[in-house]
Tab-separated table of C-alpha atoms and ligand atoms in Angstrom:
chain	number	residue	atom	x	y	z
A	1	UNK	CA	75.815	103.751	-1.715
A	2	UNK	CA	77.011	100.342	-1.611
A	3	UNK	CA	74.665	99.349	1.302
A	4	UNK	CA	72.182	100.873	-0.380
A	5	UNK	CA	72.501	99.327	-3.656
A	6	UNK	CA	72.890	95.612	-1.837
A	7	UNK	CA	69.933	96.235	0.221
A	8	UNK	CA	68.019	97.168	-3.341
A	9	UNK	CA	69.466	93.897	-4.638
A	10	UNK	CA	68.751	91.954	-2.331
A	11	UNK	CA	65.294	92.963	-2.024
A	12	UNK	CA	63.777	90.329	-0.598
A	13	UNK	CA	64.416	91.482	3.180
A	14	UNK	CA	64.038	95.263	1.866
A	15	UNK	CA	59.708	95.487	2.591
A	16	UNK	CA	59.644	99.080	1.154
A	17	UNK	CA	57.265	99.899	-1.341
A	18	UNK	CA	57.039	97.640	-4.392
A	19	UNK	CA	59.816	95.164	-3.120
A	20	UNK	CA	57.612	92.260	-3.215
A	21	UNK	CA	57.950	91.806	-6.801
A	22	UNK	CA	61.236	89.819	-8.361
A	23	UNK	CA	63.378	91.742	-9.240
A	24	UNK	CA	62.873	94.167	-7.010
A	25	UNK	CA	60.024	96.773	-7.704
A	26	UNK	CA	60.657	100.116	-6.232
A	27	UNK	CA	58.974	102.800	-6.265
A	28	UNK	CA	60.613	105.769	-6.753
A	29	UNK	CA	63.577	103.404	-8.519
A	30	UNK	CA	66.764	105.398	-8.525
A	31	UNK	CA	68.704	108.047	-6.703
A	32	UNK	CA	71.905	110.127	-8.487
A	33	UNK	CA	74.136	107.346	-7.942
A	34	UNK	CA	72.392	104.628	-10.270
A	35	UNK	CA	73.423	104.824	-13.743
A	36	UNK	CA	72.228	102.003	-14.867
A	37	UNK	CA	69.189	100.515	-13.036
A	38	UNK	CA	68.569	96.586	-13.531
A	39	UNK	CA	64.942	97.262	-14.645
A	40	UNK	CA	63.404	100.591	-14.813
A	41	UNK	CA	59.368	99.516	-13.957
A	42	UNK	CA	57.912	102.949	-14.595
A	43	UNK	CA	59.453	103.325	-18.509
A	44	UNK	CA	58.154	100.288	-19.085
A	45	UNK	CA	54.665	102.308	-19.430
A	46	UNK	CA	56.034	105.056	-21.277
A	47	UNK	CA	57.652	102.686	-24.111
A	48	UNK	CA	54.420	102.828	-25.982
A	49	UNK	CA	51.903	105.175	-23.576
A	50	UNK	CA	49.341	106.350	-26.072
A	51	UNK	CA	49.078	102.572	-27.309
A	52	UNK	CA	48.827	101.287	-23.665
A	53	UNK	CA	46.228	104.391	-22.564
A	54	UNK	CA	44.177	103.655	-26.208
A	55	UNK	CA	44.124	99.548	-25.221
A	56	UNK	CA	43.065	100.078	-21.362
A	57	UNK	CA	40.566	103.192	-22.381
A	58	UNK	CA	38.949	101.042	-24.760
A	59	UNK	CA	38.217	97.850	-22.164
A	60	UNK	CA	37.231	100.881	-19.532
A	61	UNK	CA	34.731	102.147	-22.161
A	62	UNK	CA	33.137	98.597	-22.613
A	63	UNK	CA	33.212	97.357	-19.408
A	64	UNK	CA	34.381	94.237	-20.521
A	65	UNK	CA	36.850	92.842	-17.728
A	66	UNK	CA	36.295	88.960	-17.566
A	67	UNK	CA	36.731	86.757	-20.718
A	68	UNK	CA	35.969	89.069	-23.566
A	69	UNK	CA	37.705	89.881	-26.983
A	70	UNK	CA	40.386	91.092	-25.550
A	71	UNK	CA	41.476	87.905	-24.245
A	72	UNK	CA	40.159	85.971	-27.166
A	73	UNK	CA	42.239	88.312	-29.648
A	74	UNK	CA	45.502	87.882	-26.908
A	75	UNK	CA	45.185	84.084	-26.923
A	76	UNK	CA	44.196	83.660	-31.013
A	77	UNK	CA	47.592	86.433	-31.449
A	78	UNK	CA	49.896	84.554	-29.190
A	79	UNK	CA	49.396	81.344	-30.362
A	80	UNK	CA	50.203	82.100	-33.912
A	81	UNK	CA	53.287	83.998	-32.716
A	82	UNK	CA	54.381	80.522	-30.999
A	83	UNK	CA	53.110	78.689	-33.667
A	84	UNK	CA	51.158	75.840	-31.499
A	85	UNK	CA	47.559	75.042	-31.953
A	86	UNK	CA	45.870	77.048	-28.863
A	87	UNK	CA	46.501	79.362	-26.591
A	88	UNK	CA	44.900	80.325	-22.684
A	89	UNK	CA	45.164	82.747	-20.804
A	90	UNK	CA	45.630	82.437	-17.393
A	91	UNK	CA	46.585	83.944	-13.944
A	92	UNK	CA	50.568	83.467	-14.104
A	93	UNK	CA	52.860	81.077	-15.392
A	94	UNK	CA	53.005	79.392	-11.683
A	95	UNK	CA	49.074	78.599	-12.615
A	96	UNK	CA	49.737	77.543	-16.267
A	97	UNK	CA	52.411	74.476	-14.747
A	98	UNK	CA	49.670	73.884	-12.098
A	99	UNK	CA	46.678	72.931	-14.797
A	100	UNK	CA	49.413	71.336	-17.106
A	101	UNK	CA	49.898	68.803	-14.639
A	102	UNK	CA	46.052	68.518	-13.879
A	103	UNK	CA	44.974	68.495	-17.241
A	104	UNK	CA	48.088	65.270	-17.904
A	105	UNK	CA	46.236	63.838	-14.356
A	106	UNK	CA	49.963	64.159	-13.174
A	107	UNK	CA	49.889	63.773	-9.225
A	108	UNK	CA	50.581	61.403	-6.203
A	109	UNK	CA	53.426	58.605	-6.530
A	110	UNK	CA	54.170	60.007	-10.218
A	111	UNK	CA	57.807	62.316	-10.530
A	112	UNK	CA	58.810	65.313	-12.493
A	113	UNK	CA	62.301	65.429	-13.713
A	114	UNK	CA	62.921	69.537	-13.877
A	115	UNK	CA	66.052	71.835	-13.081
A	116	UNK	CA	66.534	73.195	-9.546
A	117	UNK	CA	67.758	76.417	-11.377
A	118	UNK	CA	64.417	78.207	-11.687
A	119	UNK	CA	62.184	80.081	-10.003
A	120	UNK	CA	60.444	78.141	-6.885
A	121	UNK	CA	57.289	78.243	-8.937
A	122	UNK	CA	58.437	75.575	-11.476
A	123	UNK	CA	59.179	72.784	-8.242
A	124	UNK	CA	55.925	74.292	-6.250
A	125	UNK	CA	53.916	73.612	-9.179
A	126	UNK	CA	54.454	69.823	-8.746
A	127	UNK	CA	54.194	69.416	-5.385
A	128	UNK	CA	51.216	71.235	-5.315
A	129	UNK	CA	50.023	68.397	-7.705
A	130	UNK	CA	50.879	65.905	-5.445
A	131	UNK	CA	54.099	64.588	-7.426
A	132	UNK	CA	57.603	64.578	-7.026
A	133	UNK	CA	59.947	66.902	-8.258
A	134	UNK	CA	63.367	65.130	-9.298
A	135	UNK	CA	65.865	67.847	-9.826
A	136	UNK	CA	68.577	66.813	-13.194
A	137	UNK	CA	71.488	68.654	-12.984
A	138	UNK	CA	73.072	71.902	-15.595
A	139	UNK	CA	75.416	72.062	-18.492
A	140	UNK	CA	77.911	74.695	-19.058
A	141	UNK	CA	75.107	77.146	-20.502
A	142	UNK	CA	73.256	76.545	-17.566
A	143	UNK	CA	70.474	74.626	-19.038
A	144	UNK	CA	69.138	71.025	-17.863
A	145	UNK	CA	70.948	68.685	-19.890
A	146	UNK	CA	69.642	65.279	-21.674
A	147	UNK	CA	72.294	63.609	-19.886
A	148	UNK	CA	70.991	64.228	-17.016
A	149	UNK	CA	67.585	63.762	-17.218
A	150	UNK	CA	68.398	60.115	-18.512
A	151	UNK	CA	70.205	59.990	-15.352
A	152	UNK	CA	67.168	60.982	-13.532
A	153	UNK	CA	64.170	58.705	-15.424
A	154	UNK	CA	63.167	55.854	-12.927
A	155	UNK	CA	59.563	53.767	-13.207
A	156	UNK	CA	57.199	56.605	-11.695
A	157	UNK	CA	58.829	59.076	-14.180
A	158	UNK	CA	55.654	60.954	-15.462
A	159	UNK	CA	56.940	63.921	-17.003
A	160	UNK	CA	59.415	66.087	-17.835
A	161	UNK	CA	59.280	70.012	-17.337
A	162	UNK	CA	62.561	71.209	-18.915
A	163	UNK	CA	63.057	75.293	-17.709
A	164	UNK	CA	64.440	77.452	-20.756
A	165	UNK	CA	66.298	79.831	-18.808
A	166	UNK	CA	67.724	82.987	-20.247
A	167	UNK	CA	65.844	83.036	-23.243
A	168	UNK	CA	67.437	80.173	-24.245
A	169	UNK	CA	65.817	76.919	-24.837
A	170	UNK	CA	67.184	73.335	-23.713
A	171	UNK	CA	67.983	70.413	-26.153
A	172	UNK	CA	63.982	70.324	-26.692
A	173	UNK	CA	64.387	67.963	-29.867
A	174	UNK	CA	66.767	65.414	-27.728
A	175	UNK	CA	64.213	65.675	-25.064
A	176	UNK	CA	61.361	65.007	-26.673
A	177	UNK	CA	62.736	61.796	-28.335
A	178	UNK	CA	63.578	61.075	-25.055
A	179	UNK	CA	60.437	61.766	-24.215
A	180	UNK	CA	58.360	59.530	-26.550
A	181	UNK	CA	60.561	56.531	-26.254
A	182	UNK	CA	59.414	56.266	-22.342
A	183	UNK	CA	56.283	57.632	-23.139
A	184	UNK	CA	56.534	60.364	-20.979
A	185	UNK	CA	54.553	63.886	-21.289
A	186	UNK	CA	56.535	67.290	-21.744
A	187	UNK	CA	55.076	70.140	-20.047
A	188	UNK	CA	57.782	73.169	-21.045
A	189	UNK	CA	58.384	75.675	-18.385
A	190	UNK	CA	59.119	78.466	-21.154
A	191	UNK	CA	58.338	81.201	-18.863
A	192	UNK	CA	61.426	83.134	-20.038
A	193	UNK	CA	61.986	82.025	-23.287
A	194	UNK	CA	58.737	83.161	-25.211
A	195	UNK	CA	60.217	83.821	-28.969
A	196	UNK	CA	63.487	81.438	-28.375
A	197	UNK	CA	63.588	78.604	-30.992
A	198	UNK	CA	65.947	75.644	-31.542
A	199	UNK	CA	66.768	74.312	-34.840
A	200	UNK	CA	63.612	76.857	-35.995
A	201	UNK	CA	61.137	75.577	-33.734
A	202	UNK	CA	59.988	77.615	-30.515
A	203	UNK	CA	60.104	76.944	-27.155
A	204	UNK	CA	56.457	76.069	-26.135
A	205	UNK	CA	55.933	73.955	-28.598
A	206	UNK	CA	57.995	70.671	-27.887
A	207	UNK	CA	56.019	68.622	-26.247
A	208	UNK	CA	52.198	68.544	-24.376
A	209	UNK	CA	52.125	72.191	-23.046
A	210	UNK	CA	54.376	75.348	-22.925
A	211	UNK	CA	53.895	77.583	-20.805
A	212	UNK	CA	54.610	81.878	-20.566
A	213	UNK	CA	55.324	83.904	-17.725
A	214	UNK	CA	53.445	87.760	-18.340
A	215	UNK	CA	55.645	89.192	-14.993
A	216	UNK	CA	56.275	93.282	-15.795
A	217	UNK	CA	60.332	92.250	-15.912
A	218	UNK	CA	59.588	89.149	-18.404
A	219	UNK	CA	60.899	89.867	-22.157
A	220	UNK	CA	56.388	90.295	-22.618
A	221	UNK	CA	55.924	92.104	-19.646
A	222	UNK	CA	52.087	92.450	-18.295
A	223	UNK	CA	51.205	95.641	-15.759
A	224	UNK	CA	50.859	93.036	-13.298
A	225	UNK	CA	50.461	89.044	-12.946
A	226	UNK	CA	49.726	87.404	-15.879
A	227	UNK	CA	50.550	84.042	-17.641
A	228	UNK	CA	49.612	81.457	-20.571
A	229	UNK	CA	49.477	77.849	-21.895
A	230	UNK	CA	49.946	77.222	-25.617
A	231	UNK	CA	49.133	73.797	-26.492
A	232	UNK	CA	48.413	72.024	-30.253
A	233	UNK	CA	45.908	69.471	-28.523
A	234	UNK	CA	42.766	71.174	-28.694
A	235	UNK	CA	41.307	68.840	-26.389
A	236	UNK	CA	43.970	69.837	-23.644
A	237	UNK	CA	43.345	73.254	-25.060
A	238	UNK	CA	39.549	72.600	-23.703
A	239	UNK	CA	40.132	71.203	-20.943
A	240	UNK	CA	42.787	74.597	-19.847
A	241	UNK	CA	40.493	77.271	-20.871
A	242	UNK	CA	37.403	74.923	-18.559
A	243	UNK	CA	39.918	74.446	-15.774
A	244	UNK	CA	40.646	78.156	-15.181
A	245	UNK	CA	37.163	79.266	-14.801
A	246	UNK	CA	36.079	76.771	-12.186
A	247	UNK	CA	35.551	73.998	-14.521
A	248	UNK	CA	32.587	75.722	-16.783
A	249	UNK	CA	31.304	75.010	-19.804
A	250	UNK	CA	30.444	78.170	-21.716
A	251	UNK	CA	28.244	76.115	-24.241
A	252	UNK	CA	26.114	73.956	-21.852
A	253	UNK	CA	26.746	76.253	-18.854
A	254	UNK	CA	27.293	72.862	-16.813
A	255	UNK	CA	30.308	72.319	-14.411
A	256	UNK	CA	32.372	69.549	-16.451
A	257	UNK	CA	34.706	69.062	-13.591
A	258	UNK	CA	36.428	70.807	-10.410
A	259	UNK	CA	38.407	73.595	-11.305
A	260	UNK	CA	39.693	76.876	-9.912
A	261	UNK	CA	39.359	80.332	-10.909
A	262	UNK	CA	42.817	81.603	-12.799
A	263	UNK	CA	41.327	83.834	-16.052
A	264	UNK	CA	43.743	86.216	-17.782
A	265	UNK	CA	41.438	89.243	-17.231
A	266	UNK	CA	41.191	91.484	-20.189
A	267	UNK	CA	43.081	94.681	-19.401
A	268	UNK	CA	46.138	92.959	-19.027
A	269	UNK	CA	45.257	90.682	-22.241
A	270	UNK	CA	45.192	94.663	-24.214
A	271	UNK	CA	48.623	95.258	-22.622
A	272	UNK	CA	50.032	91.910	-24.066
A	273	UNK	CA	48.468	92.562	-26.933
A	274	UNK	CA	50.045	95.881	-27.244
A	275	UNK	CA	53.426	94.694	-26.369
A	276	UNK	CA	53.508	91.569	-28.556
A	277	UNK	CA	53.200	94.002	-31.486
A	278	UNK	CA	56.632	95.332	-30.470
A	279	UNK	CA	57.820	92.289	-29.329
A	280	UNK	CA	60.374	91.435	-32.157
A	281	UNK	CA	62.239	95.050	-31.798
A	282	UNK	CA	62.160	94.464	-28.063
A	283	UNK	CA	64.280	90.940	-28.222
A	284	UNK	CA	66.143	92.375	-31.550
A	285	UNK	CA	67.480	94.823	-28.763
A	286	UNK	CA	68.448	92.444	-26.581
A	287	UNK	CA	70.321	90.379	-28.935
A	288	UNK	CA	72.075	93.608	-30.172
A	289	UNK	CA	72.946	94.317	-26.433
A	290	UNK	CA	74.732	90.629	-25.881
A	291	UNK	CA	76.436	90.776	-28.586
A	292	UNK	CA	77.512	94.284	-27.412
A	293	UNK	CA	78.306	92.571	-24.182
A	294	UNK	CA	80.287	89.303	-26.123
A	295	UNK	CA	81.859	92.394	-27.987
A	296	UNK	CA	83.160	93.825	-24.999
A	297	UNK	CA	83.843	91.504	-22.443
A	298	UNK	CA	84.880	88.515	-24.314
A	299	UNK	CA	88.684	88.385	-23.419
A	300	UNK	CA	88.593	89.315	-19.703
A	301	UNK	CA	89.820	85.760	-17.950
A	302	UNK	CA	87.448	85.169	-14.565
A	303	UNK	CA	84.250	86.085	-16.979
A	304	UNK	CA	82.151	83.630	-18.170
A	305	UNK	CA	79.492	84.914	-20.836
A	306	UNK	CA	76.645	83.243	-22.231
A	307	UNK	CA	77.043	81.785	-25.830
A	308	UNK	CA	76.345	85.287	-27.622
A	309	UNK	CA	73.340	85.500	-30.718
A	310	UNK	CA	75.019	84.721	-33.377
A	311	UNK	CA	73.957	80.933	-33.446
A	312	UNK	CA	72.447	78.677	-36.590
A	313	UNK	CA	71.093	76.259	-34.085
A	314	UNK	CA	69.223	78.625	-32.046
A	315	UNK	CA	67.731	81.898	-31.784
A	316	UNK	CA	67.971	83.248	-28.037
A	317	UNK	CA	65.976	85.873	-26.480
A	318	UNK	CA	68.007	86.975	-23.695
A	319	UNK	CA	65.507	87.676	-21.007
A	320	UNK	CA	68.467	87.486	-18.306
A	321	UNK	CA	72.512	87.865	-18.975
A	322	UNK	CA	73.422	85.670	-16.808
A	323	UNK	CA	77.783	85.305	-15.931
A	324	UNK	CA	80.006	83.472	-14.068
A	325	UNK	CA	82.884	84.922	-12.130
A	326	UNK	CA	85.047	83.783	-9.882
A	327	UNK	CA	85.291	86.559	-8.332
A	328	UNK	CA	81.922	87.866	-8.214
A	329	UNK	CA	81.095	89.186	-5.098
A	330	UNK	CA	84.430	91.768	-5.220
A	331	UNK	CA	82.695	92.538	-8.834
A	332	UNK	CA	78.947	93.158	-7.886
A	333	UNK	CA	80.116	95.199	-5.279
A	334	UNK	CA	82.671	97.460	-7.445
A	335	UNK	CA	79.500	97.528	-10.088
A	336	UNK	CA	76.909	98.421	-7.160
A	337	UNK	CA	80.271	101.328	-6.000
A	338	UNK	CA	79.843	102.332	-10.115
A	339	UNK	CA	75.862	102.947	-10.248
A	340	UNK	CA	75.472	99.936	-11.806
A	341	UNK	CA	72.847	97.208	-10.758
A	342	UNK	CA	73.288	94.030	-10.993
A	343	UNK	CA	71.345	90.741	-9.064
A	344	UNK	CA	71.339	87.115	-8.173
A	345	UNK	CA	68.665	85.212	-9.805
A	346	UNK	CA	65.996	83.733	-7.512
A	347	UNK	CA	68.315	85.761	-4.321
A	348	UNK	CA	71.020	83.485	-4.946
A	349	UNK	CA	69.579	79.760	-4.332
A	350	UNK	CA	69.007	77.681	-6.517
A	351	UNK	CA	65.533	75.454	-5.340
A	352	UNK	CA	67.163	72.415	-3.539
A	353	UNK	CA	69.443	75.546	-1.536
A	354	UNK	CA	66.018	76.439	0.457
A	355	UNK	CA	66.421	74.324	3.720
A	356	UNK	CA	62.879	74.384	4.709
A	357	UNK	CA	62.033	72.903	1.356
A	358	UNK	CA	63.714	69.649	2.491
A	359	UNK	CA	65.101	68.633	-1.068
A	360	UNK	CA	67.166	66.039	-1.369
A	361	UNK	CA	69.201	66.634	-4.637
A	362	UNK	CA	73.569	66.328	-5.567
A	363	UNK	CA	73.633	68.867	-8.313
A	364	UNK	CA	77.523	69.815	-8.638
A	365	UNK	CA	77.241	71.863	-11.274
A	366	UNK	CA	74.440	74.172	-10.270
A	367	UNK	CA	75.938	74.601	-6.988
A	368	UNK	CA	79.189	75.636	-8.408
A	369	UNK	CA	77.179	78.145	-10.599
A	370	UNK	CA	75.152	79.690	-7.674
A	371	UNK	CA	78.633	80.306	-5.998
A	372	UNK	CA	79.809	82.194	-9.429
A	373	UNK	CA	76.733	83.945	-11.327
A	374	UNK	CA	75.092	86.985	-11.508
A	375	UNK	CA	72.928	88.835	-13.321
A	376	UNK	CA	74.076	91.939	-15.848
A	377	UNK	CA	71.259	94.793	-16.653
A	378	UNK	CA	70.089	93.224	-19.935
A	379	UNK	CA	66.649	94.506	-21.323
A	380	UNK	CA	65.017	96.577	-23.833
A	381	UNK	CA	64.859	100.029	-21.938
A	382	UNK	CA	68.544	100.260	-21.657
A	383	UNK	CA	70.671	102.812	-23.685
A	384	UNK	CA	73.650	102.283	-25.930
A	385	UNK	CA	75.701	104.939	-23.236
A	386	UNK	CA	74.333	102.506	-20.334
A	387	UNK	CA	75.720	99.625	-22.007
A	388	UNK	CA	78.705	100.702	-22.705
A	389	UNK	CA	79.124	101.935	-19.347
A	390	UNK	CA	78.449	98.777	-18.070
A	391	UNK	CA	80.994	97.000	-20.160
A	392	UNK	CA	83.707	99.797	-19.372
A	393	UNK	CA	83.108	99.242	-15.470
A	394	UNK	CA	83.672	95.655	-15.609
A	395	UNK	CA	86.975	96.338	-17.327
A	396	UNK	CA	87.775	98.669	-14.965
A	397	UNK	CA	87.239	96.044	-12.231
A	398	UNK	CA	89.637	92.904	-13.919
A	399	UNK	CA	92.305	95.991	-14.955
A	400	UNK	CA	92.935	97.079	-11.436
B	1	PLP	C1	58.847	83.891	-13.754
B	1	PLP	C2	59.006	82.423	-13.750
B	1	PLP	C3	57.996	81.550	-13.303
B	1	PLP	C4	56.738	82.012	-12.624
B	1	PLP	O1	55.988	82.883	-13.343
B	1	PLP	P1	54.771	83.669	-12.635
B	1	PLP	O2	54.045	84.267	-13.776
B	1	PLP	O3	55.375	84.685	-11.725
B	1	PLP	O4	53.960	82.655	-11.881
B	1	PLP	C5	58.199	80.191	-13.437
B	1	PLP	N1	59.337	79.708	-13.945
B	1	PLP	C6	60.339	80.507	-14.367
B	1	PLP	C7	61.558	79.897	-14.967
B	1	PLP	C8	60.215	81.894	-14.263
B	1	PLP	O5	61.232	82.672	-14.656
């Protein structure tokens, strides 16, 4: 069981069916001994299956695949939900970063000050564009901190792409005055924090360009790759919606400039559109769940939990629950003994930890936190009974 469950959390060495996708995708999920599964893929369908089958039916019946209503009713919805100016739909968040930067002409000798505690896709993006990435190091909520990214600013400064991880958005206002008085752009990698707001304004919508990850495990989870740019310049807005169809100008049917092809195709736009009606009882659950989790773990010494809901400042969306221990291997491997899944985010490493990547970065506190966090099941699907048998196994494990 134990092999089992670290081979399943693990994943990435694990090439059975569906283990491609982060976290791990399997097929036929869980055996007896898994009470609690990190993310149960196939009830994601059955949440809302007659409004999923209606929404696919309905683009089957029409044919219409490729930059129809769909989309244009996905983008017009989501961008009111954010409240920014525009929305486009596009491929996958690691596509939405890439045309930020194009559309800001962001690219060789210019930097990127980011976190290294994201997803590859966030650093990939801008070397792909030909910049630099400059990795600023975490706070104690594991967030990028304005300290830091001070620190970081040098002349070739271009940008800034603060990550929002956990649902929980950075110190977006501090940034962005930091921001304007170097005249640099913002380009928000929001990708797991669509619906989190600081002092009442949403991630997304700080600075140039947010953008949203559509991945089946994000908080809006697509059936399959999907992603988004919200912008309020219209004319960036433009040049987005251009830039992922080759360049093209639907009006004069001329190529306005070199592009690439990255279009949010329409049966996943009716999913989204689907799940964005439920969105707000999906991340109400969530919140209810951490604060079921604060609840319950709060006084074990050798925990660390994130800050739970109950915030005026903020309004956090919890798409991981992410917690320090010190002992945390001895813990993920009683809760893996227990049924209960639990993983490391991006397998453990934080960016500058990939060798072949050659980054050259001193982050102290995000490698102390890769040597103490994991991930607890925290998502919509999960049962009061799982939770609480979540919380009771942890106890279990710091009573003993
Ligand atoms: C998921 C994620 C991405 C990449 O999103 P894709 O849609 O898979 O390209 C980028 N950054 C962060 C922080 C993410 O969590």
């Amino acid at each position: 069981m134990l092999d089992n469950a670290h081979q399943t959390i693990l994943g990435t060495k694990f090439r059975k069916e569906g283990s491609l996708c982060w976290p791990p995708n399997r097929l036929r999920p869980f055996g007896d001994d898994v009470n609690v599964p990190f993310f149960d893929y196939p009830a994601l369908m059955r949440t809302h299956e007659a409004e999923f089958r209606q929404a696919v039916d309905s683009v089957l019946e029409r044919g219409a695949f490729i930059l129809q209503t769909d989309l244009a009713d996905f983008e017009r919805e989501l961008a009111a939900y954010c409240g920014a100016g525009a929305a486009v739909g596009v491929g996958n968040c690691t596509d939405a970063l890439t045309i930020a930067l194009a559309a800001l002409g962001i690219g060789r000798g210019d930097e990127v000050i980011t976190s290294s505690h994201t997803f590859v896709a966030t650093a990939s993006a801008i070397v792909r564009a030909g910049a630099t990435p400059v990795f600023a190091d975490i706070g104690h909520d594991h967030l990028m901190t304005v300290e830091a990214v001070e620190a970081a600013l040098s002349p070739r400064t271009a940008a800034l792409m603060p990550v929002s991880i956990n649902g929980r958005c950075c110190e977006l206002g501090d940034m962005s005055r930091l921001a304007q008085q170097n005249g640099l752009a913002i380009i928000e990698d929001s990708a797991q924090a669509l619906g989190a707001s600081i002092e009442g304004k949403q991630a997304g919508t700080f600075g140039e360009f947010g953008t949203f990850s559509f991945y089946p495990a994000k908080n809006l989870g697509a059936f399959g790759d999907a992603g988004a740019i919200v912008t309020s310049d219209l004319a960036l807005a433009d040049f987005a919606s251009k830039y992922r169809d080759h360049g093209r100008n639907n009006e004069t049917g001329e190529i306005d400039f070199w592009g690439v092809n990255s279009r949010l195709d329409n049966l996943q736009a009716a999913v989204l559109s689907v799940q964005l009606r439920h969105y707000a009882a999906n991340i109400g659950r969530r919140r209810e769940i951490a604060a079921r989790y604060h609840e319950g773990l709060q006084d074990l010494e050798g925990l660390v939990l994130p800050p739970p809901p109950e915030d005026p400042r903020r309004f956090d969306t919890f798409q991981n629950y992410e917690v320090e221990a010190d002992a945390r291997d001895d813990l993920r491997a009683h809760l893996a003994d227990s049924g209960v899944s639990t993983i490391l985010q991006w397998g453990g490493k934080a960016v500058h930890h990939f060798e072949a990547l050659k980054v050259d970065a001193e982050l102290p506190n995000t490698d102390r936190l890769f040597q103490r966090m994991f991930l607890l099941p925290m998502n919509q699907l999960l049962t009061d009974d799982q939770v609480t048998y979540v919380i009771d196994q942890v106890r279990r494990f710091f009573s003993a």
